[in-house]
PDB file of C-alpha atoms in Angstrom:
ATOM      1  CA  UNK I   1      27.240  21.486 -16.182  1.00 40.00           C
ATOM      2  CA  UNK I   2      29.914  18.682 -17.105  1.00 41.00           C
ATOM      3  CA  UNK I   3      32.288  19.933 -19.732  1.00 42.00           C
ATOM      4  CA  UNK I   4      32.725  17.696 -22.777  1.00 44.00           C
ATOM      5  CA  UNK I   5      36.500  17.928 -22.833  1.00 54.00           C
ATOM      6  CA  UNK I   6      36.671  16.450 -19.296  1.00 74.00           C
ATOM      7  CA  UNK I   7      35.181  13.398 -20.360  1.00 77.00           C
ATOM      8  CA  UNK I   8      37.091  10.526 -22.036  1.00 84.00           C
ATOM      9  CA  UNK I   9      36.037   9.870 -25.685  1.00 86.00           C
ATOM     10  CA  UNK I  10      34.054   6.584 -24.757  1.00 88.00           C
ATOM     11  CA  UNK I  11      31.808   8.682 -22.336  1.00 89.00           C
ATOM     12  CA  UNK I  12      31.106  11.445 -24.835  1.00 92.00           C
ATOM     13  CA  UNK I  13      27.565  12.351 -26.237  1.00 93.00           C
ATOM     14  CA  UNK I  14      28.362  11.541 -29.720  1.00 93.00           C
ATOM     15  CA  UNK I  15      29.523   7.945 -29.117  1.00 95.00           C
ATOM     16  CA  UNK I  16      26.456   7.462 -26.835  1.00 95.00           C
ATOM     17  CA  UNK I  17      24.062   8.672 -29.537  1.00 96.00           C
ATOM     18  CA  UNK I  18      25.751   6.236 -32.104  1.00 97.00           C
ATOM     19  CA  UNK I  19      25.670   3.280 -29.668  1.00 96.00           C
ATOM     20  CA  UNK I  20      21.910   3.689 -28.714  1.00 96.00           C
ATOM     21  CA  UNK I  21      20.972   4.396 -32.494  1.00 96.00           C
ATOM     22  CA  UNK I  22      22.951   1.007 -33.372  1.00 95.00           C
ATOM     23  CA  UNK I  23      20.941  -0.858 -30.724  1.00 94.00           C
ATOM     24  CA  UNK I  24      17.595   0.583 -31.823  1.00 94.00           C
ATOM     25  CA  UNK I  25      18.705  -0.460 -35.545  1.00 96.00           C
ATOM     26  CA  UNK I  26      19.450  -3.952 -34.541  1.00 94.00           C
ATOM     27  CA  UNK I  27      16.381  -4.678 -32.247  1.00 91.00           C
ATOM     28  CA  UNK I  28      14.220  -3.347 -35.099  1.00 93.00           C
ATOM     29  CA  UNK I  29      15.905  -5.753 -37.401  1.00 94.00           C
ATOM     30  CA  UNK I  30      15.832  -8.851 -35.361  1.00 90.00           C
ATOM     31  CA  UNK I  31      12.164  -8.289 -34.403  1.00 89.00           C
ATOM     32  CA  UNK I  32      11.195  -7.916 -38.072  1.00 90.00           C
ATOM     33  CA  UNK I  33      13.263 -10.827 -39.524  1.00 90.00           C
ATOM     34  CA  UNK I  34      13.767 -13.244 -36.564  1.00 85.00           C
ATOM     35  CA  UNK I  35      10.373 -14.066 -35.110  1.00 81.00           C
ATOM     36  CA  UNK I  36       9.822 -10.927 -32.946  1.00 81.00           C
ATOM     37  CA  UNK I  37      13.055 -11.634 -30.929  1.00 81.00           C
ATOM     38  CA  UNK I  38      15.585  -9.069 -29.543  1.00 81.00           C
ATOM     39  CA  UNK I  39      19.156  -8.976 -29.687  1.00 84.00           C
ATOM     40  CA  UNK I  40      19.620  -6.447 -26.841  1.00 82.00           C
ATOM     41  CA  UNK I  41      16.200  -6.135 -25.058  1.00 79.00           C
ATOM     42  CA  UNK I  42      16.460  -9.383 -23.178  1.00 86.00           C
ATOM     43  CA  UNK I  43      13.700  -8.468 -21.010  1.00 85.00           C
ATOM     44  CA  UNK I  44      11.361  -9.040 -23.977  1.00 83.00           C
ATOM     45  CA  UNK I  45      12.832 -12.348 -24.668  1.00 86.00           C
ATOM     46  CA  UNK I  46      12.597 -13.267 -21.009  1.00 92.00           C
ATOM     47  CA  UNK I  47       8.793 -12.521 -21.063  1.00 91.00           C
ATOM     48  CA  UNK I  48       8.308 -14.422 -24.214  1.00 88.00           C
ATOM     49  CA  UNK I  49      10.367 -17.463 -22.814  1.00 91.00           C
ATOM     50  CA  UNK I  50       8.107 -17.172 -19.621  1.00 94.00           C
ATOM     51  CA  UNK I  51       4.961 -17.053 -21.540  1.00 93.00           C
ATOM     52  CA  UNK I  52       5.659 -20.118 -23.815  1.00 91.00           C
ATOM     53  CA  UNK I  53       6.953 -22.100 -20.817  1.00 93.00           C
ATOM     54  CA  UNK I  54       3.656 -21.616 -19.003  1.00 94.00           C
ATOM     55  CA  UNK I  55       1.840 -22.966 -21.998  1.00 90.00           C
ATOM     56  CA  UNK I  56       4.248 -26.039 -22.272  1.00 88.00           C
ATOM     57  CA  UNK I  57       5.821 -24.770 -25.541  1.00 89.00           C
ATOM     58  CA  UNK I  58       9.192 -26.244 -24.872  1.00 88.00           C
ATOM     59  CA  UNK I  59      10.713 -25.643 -28.170  1.00 87.00           C
ATOM     60  CA  UNK I  60       9.403 -22.178 -28.491  1.00 86.00           C
ATOM     61  CA  UNK I  61      10.697 -21.405 -24.830  1.00 90.00           C
ATOM     62  CA  UNK I  62      14.106 -22.453 -25.831  1.00 90.00           C
ATOM     63  CA  UNK I  63      13.933 -20.276 -28.876  1.00 87.00           C
ATOM     64  CA  UNK I  64      13.913 -17.361 -26.705  1.00 89.00           C
ATOM     65  CA  UNK I  65      16.177 -18.510 -24.000  1.00 92.00           C
ATOM     66  CA  UNK I  66      19.158 -19.218 -26.239  1.00 92.00           C
ATOM     67  CA  UNK I  67      19.629 -15.350 -27.100  1.00 90.00           C
ATOM     68  CA  UNK I  68      19.543 -14.633 -23.319  1.00 92.00           C
ATOM     69  CA  UNK I  69      22.193 -17.122 -22.748  1.00 94.00           C
ATOM     70  CA  UNK I  70      24.416 -15.703 -25.451  1.00 95.00           C
ATOM     71  CA  UNK I  71      23.983 -12.251 -24.018  1.00 93.00           C
ATOM     72  CA  UNK I  72      25.173 -13.504 -20.563  1.00 94.00           C
ATOM     73  CA  UNK I  73      28.206 -15.098 -22.444  1.00 95.00           C
ATOM     74  CA  UNK I  74      29.010 -11.818 -24.273  1.00 93.00           C
ATOM     75  CA  UNK I  75      29.307  -9.891 -21.025  1.00 91.00           C
ATOM     76  CA  UNK I  76      31.431 -12.540 -19.637  1.00 93.00           C
ATOM     77  CA  UNK I  77      33.807 -12.707 -22.703  1.00 93.00           C
ATOM     78  CA  UNK I  78      34.156  -8.981 -22.543  1.00 88.00           C
ATOM     79  CA  UNK I  79      35.272  -9.195 -18.759  1.00 87.00           C
ATOM     80  CA  UNK I  80      37.899 -11.676 -19.873  1.00 89.00           C
ATOM     81  CA  UNK I  81      38.759  -9.552 -22.882  1.00 85.00           C
ATOM     82  CA  UNK I  82      39.340  -6.557 -20.377  1.00 80.00           C
ATOM     83  CA  UNK I  83      41.526  -8.710 -18.042  1.00 79.00           C
ATOM     84  CA  UNK I  84      43.967 -10.069 -20.644  1.00 79.00           C
ATOM     85  CA  UNK I  85      43.941  -7.228 -23.305  1.00 75.00           C
ATOM     86  CA  UNK I  86      47.481  -6.149 -23.714  1.00 69.00           C
ATOM     87  CA  UNK I  87      48.224  -2.486 -23.274  1.00 62.00           C
ATOM     88  CA  UNK I  88      48.783  -0.835 -26.633  1.00 67.00           C
ATOM     89  CA  UNK I  89      47.159   1.481 -29.301  1.00 72.00           C
ATOM     90  CA  UNK I  90      43.480   0.002 -28.906  1.00 78.00           C
ATOM     91  CA  UNK I  91      41.349   0.457 -25.808  1.00 83.00           C
ATOM     92  CA  UNK I  92      38.998  -2.064 -24.494  1.00 84.00           C
ATOM     93  CA  UNK I  93      36.155  -0.079 -25.992  1.00 89.00           C
ATOM     94  CA  UNK I  94      37.886  -0.300 -29.512  1.00 90.00           C
ATOM     95  CA  UNK I  95      38.390  -3.979 -29.229  1.00 89.00           C
ATOM     96  CA  UNK I  96      34.899  -4.684 -28.438  1.00 92.00           C
ATOM     97  CA  UNK I  97      33.511  -2.378 -31.044  1.00 94.00           C
ATOM     98  CA  UNK I  98      36.104  -3.884 -33.670  1.00 94.00           C
ATOM     99  CA  UNK I  99      34.741  -7.433 -32.771  1.00 94.00           C
ATOM    100  CA  UNK I 100      31.133  -6.206 -33.012  1.00 94.00           C
ATOM    101  CA  UNK I 101      31.839  -4.502 -36.383  1.00 95.00           C
ATOM    102  CA  UNK I 102      33.356  -7.566 -37.745  1.00 95.00           C
ATOM    103  CA  UNK I 103      30.769  -9.867 -36.484  1.00 95.00           C
ATOM    104  CA  UNK I 104      27.710  -7.953 -37.526  1.00 95.00           C
ATOM    105  CA  UNK I 105      29.304  -7.312 -40.992  1.00 95.00           C
ATOM    106  CA  UNK I 106      29.789 -11.081 -41.612  1.00 95.00           C
ATOM    107  CA  UNK I 107      26.322 -11.742 -40.468  1.00 94.00           C
ATOM    108  CA  UNK I 108      24.956  -9.245 -42.776  1.00 92.00           C
ATOM    109  CA  UNK I 109      26.810 -10.485 -45.731  1.00 93.00           C
ATOM    110  CA  UNK I 110      26.256 -14.249 -45.167  1.00 93.00           C
ATOM    111  CA  UNK I 111      22.701 -13.997 -43.381  1.00 90.00           C
ATOM    112  CA  UNK I 112      21.081 -16.108 -46.064  1.00 89.00           C
ATOM    113  CA  UNK I 113      23.251 -18.923 -45.250  1.00 91.00           C
ATOM    114  CA  UNK I 114      22.826 -18.868 -41.419  1.00 91.00           C
ATOM    115  CA  UNK I 115      19.896 -20.163 -39.124  1.00 91.00           C
ATOM    116  CA  UNK I 116      17.817 -17.519 -37.632  1.00 90.00           C
ATOM    117  CA  UNK I 117      18.858 -18.485 -34.023  1.00 89.00           C
ATOM    118  CA  UNK I 118      22.562 -18.403 -34.887  1.00 92.00           C
ATOM    119  CA  UNK I 119      22.182 -15.030 -36.170  1.00 93.00           C
ATOM    120  CA  UNK I 120      20.266 -13.450 -33.126  1.00 92.00           C
ATOM    121  CA  UNK I 121      22.550 -15.430 -30.669  1.00 92.00           C
ATOM    122  CA  UNK I 122      25.678 -14.054 -32.060  1.00 94.00           C
ATOM    123  CA  UNK I 123      24.163 -10.483 -32.362  1.00 95.00           C
ATOM    124  CA  UNK I 124      23.074 -10.858 -28.640  1.00 94.00           C
ATOM    125  CA  UNK I 125      26.753 -11.811 -27.661  1.00 95.00           C
ATOM    126  CA  UNK I 126      28.050  -8.711 -29.511  1.00 95.00           C
ATOM    127  CA  UNK I 127      25.582  -6.348 -28.028  1.00 94.00           C
ATOM    128  CA  UNK I 128      26.561  -7.501 -24.514  1.00 94.00           C
ATOM    129  CA  UNK I 129      30.102  -6.694 -25.268  1.00 93.00           C
ATOM    130  CA  UNK I 130      28.963  -3.288 -26.169  1.00 93.00           C
ATOM    131  CA  UNK I 131      26.795  -2.798 -23.085  1.00 92.00           C
ATOM    132  CA  UNK I 132      29.537  -3.655 -20.880  1.00 91.00           C
ATOM    133  CA  UNK I 133      32.181  -1.789 -22.602  1.00 91.00           C
ATOM    134  CA  UNK I 134      30.195   1.691 -22.311  1.00 93.00           C
ATOM    135  CA  UNK I 135      28.684   1.939 -18.878  1.00 91.00           C
ATOM    136  CA  UNK I 136      28.944   5.628 -18.477  1.00 91.00           C
ATOM    137  CA  UNK I 137      27.936   8.654 -20.362  1.00 91.00           C
ATOM    138  CA  UNK I 138      29.699  11.926 -19.176  1.00 87.00           C
ATOM    139  CA  UNK I 139      30.384  10.284 -16.062  1.00 86.00           C
ATOM    140  CA  UNK I 140      26.683   9.190 -15.667  1.00 88.00           C
ATOM    141  CA  UNK I 141      25.649   5.581 -15.720  1.00 88.00           C
ATOM    142  CA  UNK I 142      23.771   4.857 -18.927  1.00 88.00           C
ATOM    143  CA  UNK I 143      22.497   1.908 -21.030  1.00 89.00           C
ATOM    144  CA  UNK I 144      23.487   1.734 -24.688  1.00 91.00           C
ATOM    145  CA  UNK I 145      21.374  -1.205 -25.513  1.00 89.00           C
ATOM    146  CA  UNK I 146      18.101  -0.337 -24.186  1.00 86.00           C
ATOM    147  CA  UNK I 147      15.967   2.713 -23.295  1.00 86.00           C
ATOM    148  CA  UNK I 148      14.235   2.033 -19.922  1.00 86.00           C
ATOM    149  CA  UNK I 149      17.142   2.973 -17.869  1.00 87.00           C
ATOM    150  CA  UNK I 150      17.535   6.216 -19.878  1.00 90.00           C
ATOM    151  CA  UNK I 151      13.864   7.046 -19.701  1.00 92.00           C
ATOM    152  CA  UNK I 152      14.213   6.627 -15.826  1.00 92.00           C
ATOM    153  CA  UNK I 153      17.021   9.165 -15.739  1.00 90.00           C
ATOM    154  CA  UNK I 154      15.005  11.695 -17.691  1.00 93.00           C
ATOM    155  CA  UNK I 155      12.261  11.504 -14.972  1.00 93.00           C
ATOM    156  CA  UNK I 156      14.647  11.448 -11.977  1.00 93.00           C
ATOM    157  CA  UNK I 157      16.707  14.374 -13.349  1.00 93.00           C
ATOM    158  CA  UNK I 158      13.691  16.559 -14.136  1.00 94.00           C
ATOM    159  CA  UNK I 159      12.486  16.118 -10.542  1.00 94.00           C
ATOM    160  CA  UNK I 160      15.856  16.908  -9.044  1.00 92.00           C
ATOM    161  CA  UNK I 161      16.066  20.058 -11.084  1.00 92.00           C
ATOM    162  CA  UNK I 162      12.603  21.147  -9.769  1.00 91.00           C
ATOM    163  CA  UNK I 163      13.669  20.449  -6.216  1.00 91.00           C
ATOM    164  CA  UNK I 164      17.224  21.742  -6.286  1.00 90.00           C
ATOM    165  CA  UNK I 165      17.006  24.260  -9.296  1.00 85.00           C
ATOM    166  CA  UNK I 166      20.505  23.048 -10.382  1.00 87.00           C
ATOM    167  CA  UNK I 167      20.683  23.217 -14.232  1.00 89.00           C
ATOM    168  CA  UNK I 168      23.056  20.169 -14.224  1.00 91.00           C
ATOM    169  CA  UNK I 169      20.008  17.982 -13.603  1.00 93.00           C
ATOM    170  CA  UNK I 170      18.074  19.728 -16.460  1.00 92.00           C
ATOM    171  CA  UNK I 171      20.955  19.179 -18.660  1.00 92.00           C
ATOM    172  CA  UNK I 172      21.219  15.454 -17.765  1.00 92.00           C
ATOM    173  CA  UNK I 173      17.540  15.099 -18.547  1.00 94.00           C
ATOM    174  CA  UNK I 174      17.946  16.545 -21.961  1.00 94.00           C
ATOM    175  CA  UNK I 175      20.950  14.276 -22.581  1.00 93.00           C
ATOM    176  CA  UNK I 176      19.063  11.154 -21.776  1.00 94.00           C
ATOM    177  CA  UNK I 177      16.004  12.344 -23.792  1.00 95.00           C
ATOM    178  CA  UNK I 178      18.221  12.645 -26.857  1.00 95.00           C
ATOM    179  CA  UNK I 179      19.317   9.100 -26.347  1.00 95.00           C
ATOM    180  CA  UNK I 180      15.906   7.851 -26.116  1.00 94.00           C
ATOM    181  CA  UNK I 181      15.193   9.678 -29.329  1.00 96.00           C
ATOM    182  CA  UNK I 182      18.228   8.365 -31.165  1.00 96.00           C
ATOM    183  CA  UNK I 183      17.180   4.741 -30.066  1.00 95.00           C
ATOM    184  CA  UNK I 184      13.764   5.364 -31.782  1.00 95.00           C
ATOM    185  CA  UNK I 185      15.780   6.979 -34.846  1.00 96.00           C
ATOM    186  CA  UNK I 186      17.817   3.597 -35.108  1.00 96.00           C
ATOM    187  CA  UNK I 187      14.561   1.830 -35.210  1.00 95.00           C
ATOM    188  CA  UNK I 188      13.099   3.864 -37.802  1.00 96.00           C
ATOM    189  CA  UNK I 189      16.241   3.876 -39.944  1.00 96.00           C
ATOM    190  CA  UNK I 190      16.425   0.050 -39.806  1.00 95.00           C
ATOM    191  CA  UNK I 191      12.717  -0.279 -40.936  1.00 95.00           C
ATOM    192  CA  UNK I 192      13.244   1.977 -43.850  1.00 96.00           C
ATOM    193  CA  UNK I 193      16.363   0.245 -44.967  1.00 96.00           C
ATOM    194  CA  UNK I 194      14.851  -3.058 -44.565  1.00 94.00           C
ATOM    195  CA  UNK I 195      12.079  -2.007 -47.100  1.00 93.00           C
ATOM    196  CA  UNK I 196      14.824  -1.121 -49.525  1.00 94.00           C
ATOM    197  CA  UNK I 197      17.745  -3.713 -48.978  1.00 94.00           C
ATOM    198  CA  UNK I 198      15.859  -6.573 -47.113  1.00 92.00           C
ATOM    199  CA  UNK I 199      17.978  -8.466 -44.814  1.00 91.00           C
ATOM    200  CA  UNK I 200      21.174  -6.845 -46.025  1.00 93.00           C
ATOM    201  CA  UNK I 201      19.990  -3.694 -44.190  1.00 94.00           C
ATOM    202  CA  UNK I 202      21.949  -5.059 -41.123  1.00 94.00           C
ATOM    203  CA  UNK I 203      24.971  -3.853 -42.839  1.00 95.00           C
ATOM    204  CA  UNK I 204      23.977  -0.333 -41.690  1.00 95.00           C
ATOM    205  CA  UNK I 205      24.700  -1.420 -38.153  1.00 95.00           C
ATOM    206  CA  UNK I 206      28.354  -2.308 -39.159  1.00 94.00           C
ATOM    207  CA  UNK I 207      28.684   1.133 -40.662  1.00 95.00           C
ATOM    208  CA  UNK I 208      27.539   2.711 -37.344  1.00 96.00           C
ATOM    209  CA  UNK I 209      30.183   0.586 -35.505  1.00 95.00           C
ATOM    210  CA  UNK I 210      32.929   1.480 -37.702  1.00 95.00           C
ATOM    211  CA  UNK I 211      32.475   5.308 -37.316  1.00 95.00           C
ATOM    212  CA  UNK I 212      32.337   4.594 -33.548  1.00 95.00           C
ATOM    213  CA  UNK I 213      35.586   2.759 -33.725  1.00 94.00           C
ATOM    214  CA  UNK I 214      37.172   5.611 -35.706  1.00 93.00           C
ATOM    215  CA  UNK I 215      35.868   8.501 -33.323  1.00 93.00           C
ATOM    216  CA  UNK I 216      37.354   6.484 -30.323  1.00 90.00           C
ATOM    217  CA  UNK I 217      41.005   7.225 -31.744  1.00 85.00           C
ATOM    218  CA  UNK I 218      40.244  10.980 -30.836  1.00 72.00           C
ATOM    219  CA  UNK I 219      40.659  10.073 -27.175  1.00 56.00           C
TER     220      UNK I 219
END
């Protein structure tokens, strides 16, 4: 079994849980307030874009294509950031999370003055940075902005356990199961807070990101 203290802080379970919770929180928010579009689940946007394209709805197609483009740009920007970031007190992960925290906080405060497409495009950009900055959990590949890959890892590790009887695979299946649950917890929390605070509920995401930023100092 992999020991927690052998993994860098950015790969530890508490960080992964907060990241997937944040992604579930944001996708629930954008689905509710921004015409059923997703900021991190770009597969959903691609399907919607293809559907509207087939019907000849060019404007609606562009509506879903723009977040996809900004998601790609976010990953590209994070790669540039990783290349040029100076060695110092803050890691790449902290720089990315700090940018995400500031960006989401600003959108949460000024959301009534911004167009829907601007909001979801910027958030897609920020979540791509998050995805690119945290590719592993306890040394295992994982996705912090969606649950499909994590669900796959639950199934494959369960089968490997029954074949090899190695408890590391059972442990891995448990870890990825918890990640999927926390994604749902994030979506649930967003829906509840939206019912109370309306669009300002997005600030809950910035709080999660600030906690992640502080935890990363414990590396």
